[in-house]
Short mmCIF file of C-alpha atoms in Angstrom, two decimals:
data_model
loop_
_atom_site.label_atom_id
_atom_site.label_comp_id
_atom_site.label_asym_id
_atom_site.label_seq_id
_atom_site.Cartn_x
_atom_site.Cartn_y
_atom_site.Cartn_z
CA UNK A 10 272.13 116.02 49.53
CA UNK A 11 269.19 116.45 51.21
CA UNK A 12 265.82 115.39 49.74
CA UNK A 13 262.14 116.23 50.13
CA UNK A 14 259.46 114.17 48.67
CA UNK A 15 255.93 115.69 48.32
CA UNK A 16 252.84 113.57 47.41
CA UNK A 17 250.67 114.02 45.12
CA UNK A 18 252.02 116.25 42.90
CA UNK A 19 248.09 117.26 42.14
CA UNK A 20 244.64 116.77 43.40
CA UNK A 21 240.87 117.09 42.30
CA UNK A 22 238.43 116.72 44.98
CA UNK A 23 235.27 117.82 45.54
CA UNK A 24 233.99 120.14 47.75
CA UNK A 25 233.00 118.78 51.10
CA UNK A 26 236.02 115.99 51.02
CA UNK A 27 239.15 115.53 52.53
CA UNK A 28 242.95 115.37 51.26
CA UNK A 29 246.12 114.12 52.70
CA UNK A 30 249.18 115.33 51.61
CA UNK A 31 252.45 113.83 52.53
CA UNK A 32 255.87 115.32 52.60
CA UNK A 33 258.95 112.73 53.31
CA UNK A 34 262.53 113.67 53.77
CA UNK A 35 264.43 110.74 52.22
CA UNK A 36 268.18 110.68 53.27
CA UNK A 37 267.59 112.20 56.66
CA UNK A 38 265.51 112.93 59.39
CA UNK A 39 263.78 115.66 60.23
CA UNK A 40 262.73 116.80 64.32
CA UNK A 41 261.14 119.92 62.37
CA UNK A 42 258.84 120.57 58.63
CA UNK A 43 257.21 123.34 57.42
CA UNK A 44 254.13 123.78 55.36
CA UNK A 45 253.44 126.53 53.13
CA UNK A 46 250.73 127.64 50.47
CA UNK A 47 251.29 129.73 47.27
CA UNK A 48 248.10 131.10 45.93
CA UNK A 49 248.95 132.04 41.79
CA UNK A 50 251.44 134.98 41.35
CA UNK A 51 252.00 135.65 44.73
CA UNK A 52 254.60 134.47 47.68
CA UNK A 53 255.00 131.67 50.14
CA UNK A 54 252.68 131.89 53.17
CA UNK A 55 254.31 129.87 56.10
CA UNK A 56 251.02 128.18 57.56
CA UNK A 57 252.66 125.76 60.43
CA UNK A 58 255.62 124.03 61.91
CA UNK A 59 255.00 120.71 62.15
CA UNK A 60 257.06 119.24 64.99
CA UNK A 61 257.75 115.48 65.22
CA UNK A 62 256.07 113.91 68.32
CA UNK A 63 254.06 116.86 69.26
CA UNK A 64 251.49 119.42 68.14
CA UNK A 65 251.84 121.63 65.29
CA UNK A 66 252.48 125.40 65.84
CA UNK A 67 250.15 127.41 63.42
CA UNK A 68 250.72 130.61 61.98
CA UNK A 69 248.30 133.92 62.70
CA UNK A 70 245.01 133.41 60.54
CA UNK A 71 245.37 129.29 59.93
CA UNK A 72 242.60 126.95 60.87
CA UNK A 73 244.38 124.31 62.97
CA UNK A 74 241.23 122.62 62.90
CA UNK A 75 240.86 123.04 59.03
CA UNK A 76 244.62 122.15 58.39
CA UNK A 77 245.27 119.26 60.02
CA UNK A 78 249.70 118.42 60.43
CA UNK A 79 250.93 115.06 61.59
CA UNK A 80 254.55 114.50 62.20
CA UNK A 81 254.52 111.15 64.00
CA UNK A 82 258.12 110.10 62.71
CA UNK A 83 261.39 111.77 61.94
CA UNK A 84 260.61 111.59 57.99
CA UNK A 85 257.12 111.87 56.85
CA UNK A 86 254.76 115.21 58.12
CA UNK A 87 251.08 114.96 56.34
CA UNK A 88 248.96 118.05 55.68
CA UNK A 89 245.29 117.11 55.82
CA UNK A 90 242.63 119.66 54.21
CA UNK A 91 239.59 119.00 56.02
CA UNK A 92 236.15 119.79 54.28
CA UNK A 93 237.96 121.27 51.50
CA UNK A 94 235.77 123.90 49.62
CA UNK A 95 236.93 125.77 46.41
CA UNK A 96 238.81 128.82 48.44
CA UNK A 97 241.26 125.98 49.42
CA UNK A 98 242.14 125.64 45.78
CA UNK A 99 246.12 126.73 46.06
CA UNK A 100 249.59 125.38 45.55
CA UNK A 101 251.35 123.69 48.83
CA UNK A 102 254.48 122.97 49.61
CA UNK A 103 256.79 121.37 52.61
CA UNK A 104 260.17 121.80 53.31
CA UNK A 105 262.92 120.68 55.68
CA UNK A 106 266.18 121.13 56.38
CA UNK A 107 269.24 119.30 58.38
CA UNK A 108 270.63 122.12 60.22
CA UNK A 109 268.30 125.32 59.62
CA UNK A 110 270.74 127.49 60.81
CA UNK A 111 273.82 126.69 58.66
CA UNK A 112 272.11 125.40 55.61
CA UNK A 113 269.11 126.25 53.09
CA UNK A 114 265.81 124.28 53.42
CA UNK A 115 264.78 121.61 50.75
CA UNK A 116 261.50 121.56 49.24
CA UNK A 117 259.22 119.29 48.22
CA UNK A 118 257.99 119.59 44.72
CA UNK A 119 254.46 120.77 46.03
CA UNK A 120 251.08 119.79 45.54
CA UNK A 121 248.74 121.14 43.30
CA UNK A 122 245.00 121.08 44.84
CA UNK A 123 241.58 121.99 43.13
CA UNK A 124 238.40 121.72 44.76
CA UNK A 125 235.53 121.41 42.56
CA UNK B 6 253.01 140.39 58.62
CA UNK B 7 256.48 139.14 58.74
CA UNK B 8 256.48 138.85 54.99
CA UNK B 9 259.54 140.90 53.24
CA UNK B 10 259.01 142.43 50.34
CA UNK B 11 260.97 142.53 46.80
CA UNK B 12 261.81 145.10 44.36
CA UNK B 13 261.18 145.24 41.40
CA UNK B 14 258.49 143.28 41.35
CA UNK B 15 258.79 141.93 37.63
CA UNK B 16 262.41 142.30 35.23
CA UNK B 17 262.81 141.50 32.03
CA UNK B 18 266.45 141.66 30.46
CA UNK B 19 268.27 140.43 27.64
CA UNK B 20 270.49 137.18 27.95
CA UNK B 21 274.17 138.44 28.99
CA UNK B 22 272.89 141.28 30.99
CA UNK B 23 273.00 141.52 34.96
CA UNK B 24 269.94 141.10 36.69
CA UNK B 25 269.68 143.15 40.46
CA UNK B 26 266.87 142.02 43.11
CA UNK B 27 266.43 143.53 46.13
CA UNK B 28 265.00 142.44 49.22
CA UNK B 29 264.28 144.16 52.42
CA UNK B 30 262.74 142.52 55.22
CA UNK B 31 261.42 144.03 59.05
CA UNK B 32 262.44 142.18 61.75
CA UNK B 33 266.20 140.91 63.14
CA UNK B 34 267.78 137.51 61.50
CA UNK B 35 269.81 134.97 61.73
CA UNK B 36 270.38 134.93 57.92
CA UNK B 37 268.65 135.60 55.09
CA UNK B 38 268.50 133.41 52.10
CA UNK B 39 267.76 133.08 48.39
CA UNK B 40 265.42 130.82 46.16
CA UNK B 41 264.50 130.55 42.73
CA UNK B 42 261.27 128.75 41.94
CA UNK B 43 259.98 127.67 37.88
CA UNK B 44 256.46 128.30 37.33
CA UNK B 45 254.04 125.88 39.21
CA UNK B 46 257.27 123.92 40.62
CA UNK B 47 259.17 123.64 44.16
CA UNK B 48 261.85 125.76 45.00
CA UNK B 49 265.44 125.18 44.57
CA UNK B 50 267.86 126.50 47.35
CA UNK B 51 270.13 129.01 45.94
CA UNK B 52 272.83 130.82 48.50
CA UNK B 53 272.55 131.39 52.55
CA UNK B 54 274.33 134.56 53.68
CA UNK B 55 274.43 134.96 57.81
CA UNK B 56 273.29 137.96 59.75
CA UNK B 57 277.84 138.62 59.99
CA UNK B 58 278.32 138.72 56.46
CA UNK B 59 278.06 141.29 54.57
CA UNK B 60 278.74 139.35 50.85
CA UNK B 61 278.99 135.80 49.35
CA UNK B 62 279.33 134.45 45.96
CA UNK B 63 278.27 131.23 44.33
CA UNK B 64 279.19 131.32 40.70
CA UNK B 65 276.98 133.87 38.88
CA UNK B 66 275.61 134.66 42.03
CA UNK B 67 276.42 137.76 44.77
CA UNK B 68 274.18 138.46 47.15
CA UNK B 69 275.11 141.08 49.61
CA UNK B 70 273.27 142.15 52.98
CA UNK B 71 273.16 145.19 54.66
CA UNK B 72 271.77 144.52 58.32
CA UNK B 73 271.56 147.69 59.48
CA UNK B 74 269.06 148.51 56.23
CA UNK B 75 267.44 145.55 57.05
CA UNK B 76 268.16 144.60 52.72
CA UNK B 77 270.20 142.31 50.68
CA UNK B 78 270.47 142.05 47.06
CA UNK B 79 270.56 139.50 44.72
CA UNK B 80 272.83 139.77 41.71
CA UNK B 81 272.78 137.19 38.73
CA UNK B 82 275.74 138.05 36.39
CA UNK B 83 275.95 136.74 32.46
CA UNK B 84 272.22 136.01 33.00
CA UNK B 85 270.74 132.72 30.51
CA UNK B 86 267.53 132.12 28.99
CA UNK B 87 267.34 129.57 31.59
CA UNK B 88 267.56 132.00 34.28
CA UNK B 89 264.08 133.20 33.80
CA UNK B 90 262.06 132.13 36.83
CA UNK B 91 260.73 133.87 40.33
CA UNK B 92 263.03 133.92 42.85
CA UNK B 93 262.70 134.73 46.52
CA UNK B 94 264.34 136.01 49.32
CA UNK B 95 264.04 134.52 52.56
CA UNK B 96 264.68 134.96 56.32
CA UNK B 97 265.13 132.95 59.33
CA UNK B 98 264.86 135.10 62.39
CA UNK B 99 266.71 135.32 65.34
CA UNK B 100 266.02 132.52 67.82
CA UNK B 101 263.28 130.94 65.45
CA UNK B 102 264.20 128.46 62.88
CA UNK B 103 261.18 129.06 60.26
CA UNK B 104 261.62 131.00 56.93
CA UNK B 105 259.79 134.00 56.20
CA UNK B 106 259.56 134.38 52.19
CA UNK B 107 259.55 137.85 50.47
CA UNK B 108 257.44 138.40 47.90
CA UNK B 109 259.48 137.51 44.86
CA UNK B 110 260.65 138.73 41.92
CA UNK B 111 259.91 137.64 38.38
CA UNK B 112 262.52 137.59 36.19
CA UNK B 113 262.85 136.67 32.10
CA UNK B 114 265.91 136.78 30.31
CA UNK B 115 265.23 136.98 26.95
CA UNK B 116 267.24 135.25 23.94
#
């Protein structure tokens, strides 16, 4: 089946830094990713599409400048958190899927990330 | 916000019983779809019922949708100690191909 690997699984950083976070689909390729965050106890925000060989498409409210999304090949999107400060501290997570419309989405395991 | 929303919010049951979740959501979909997520982990793909169907099963699973209600329901029969987790309902709109979580329900079985 289809698989979605997320890396690192956590992060400490400190405030002012950036992270990269990496999201790879293994057995297939993906045209299309998604990023989410999860603060504690609540639901998946969709932040972006990512979209392989062109720009991201951001949801309402996200920092495309803060939240930088990369998708320059059919397996691997990276999530960069620019100038992270502590109010970035959250739980994110990619997914991807074959065929959207037919099947579910896989997820990667998500990425813990504190900012200190 | 295109975020749906879940009822009840929290459920606690004993193992064997049926757990219910409900879901309704706000705008028109292609389907609608349900995940189940372990504290602090990824989420785990559990059915995908389309905007024409009205019911599917997977095993313990039913999940039924009612478009013109704009709500589907989640039903986890026989439920297991290992059952207890939050799970989610999701949509993909119509002519988009992003998901749009709700916001979950936790559920623990207890032994």
């Amino acid at each position: 089946g289809a698989v979605v690997s997320q890396h690192p699984s956590w992060v400490i950083c400190k405030s002012g830094t950036s992270v990269k976070i990496e999201c790879r689909s293994l057995d297939f390729q993906a045209t299309t990713m998604f990023w989410y965050r999860q603060f504690p106890k609540q639901s998946l925000m969709l932040m972006a599409t990512s979209n392989e060989g062109s720009k991201a498409t951001y949801e309402q409210g996200v920092e495309k400048d803060k939240f930088l999304i990369n998708h320059a090949s059919l397996t691997l999107s990276t999530l960069t958190v620019t100038s992270a400060h502590p109010e970035d501290s959250s739980f994110y997570i990619c997914s991807a899927s074959l065929t959207p419309i037919n099947y579910g989405y896989t997820f990667g395991s998500g990425t813990r990330l504190t900012v200190v | 916000s295109q975020q749906g929303e879940e009822d009840p919010q929290a459920l606690s049951i004993q193992e064997g019983e049926n757990a219910t979740m409900n879901c309704s959501y706000k705008t028109s979909i292609n389907n609608l779809q349900w995940y189940r997520q372990n504290s602090g982990r990824g989420l785990v793909h559990l059915i995908l019922i389309r905007s024409n169907e009205r019911e599917k099963h997977s095993g313990r699973l039913r999940v039924t949708l009612d478009t013109s209600k704009k709500s589907s329901s989640l039903l986890i029969t026989a439920s297991r100690a290992a059952d207890t987790a939050s799970y989610f309902c999701a949509t993909v709109q119509t002519g988009a191909n992003n998901l749009f979580f709700g916001t979950g329900t936790r559920l623990t079985v207890i032994p």
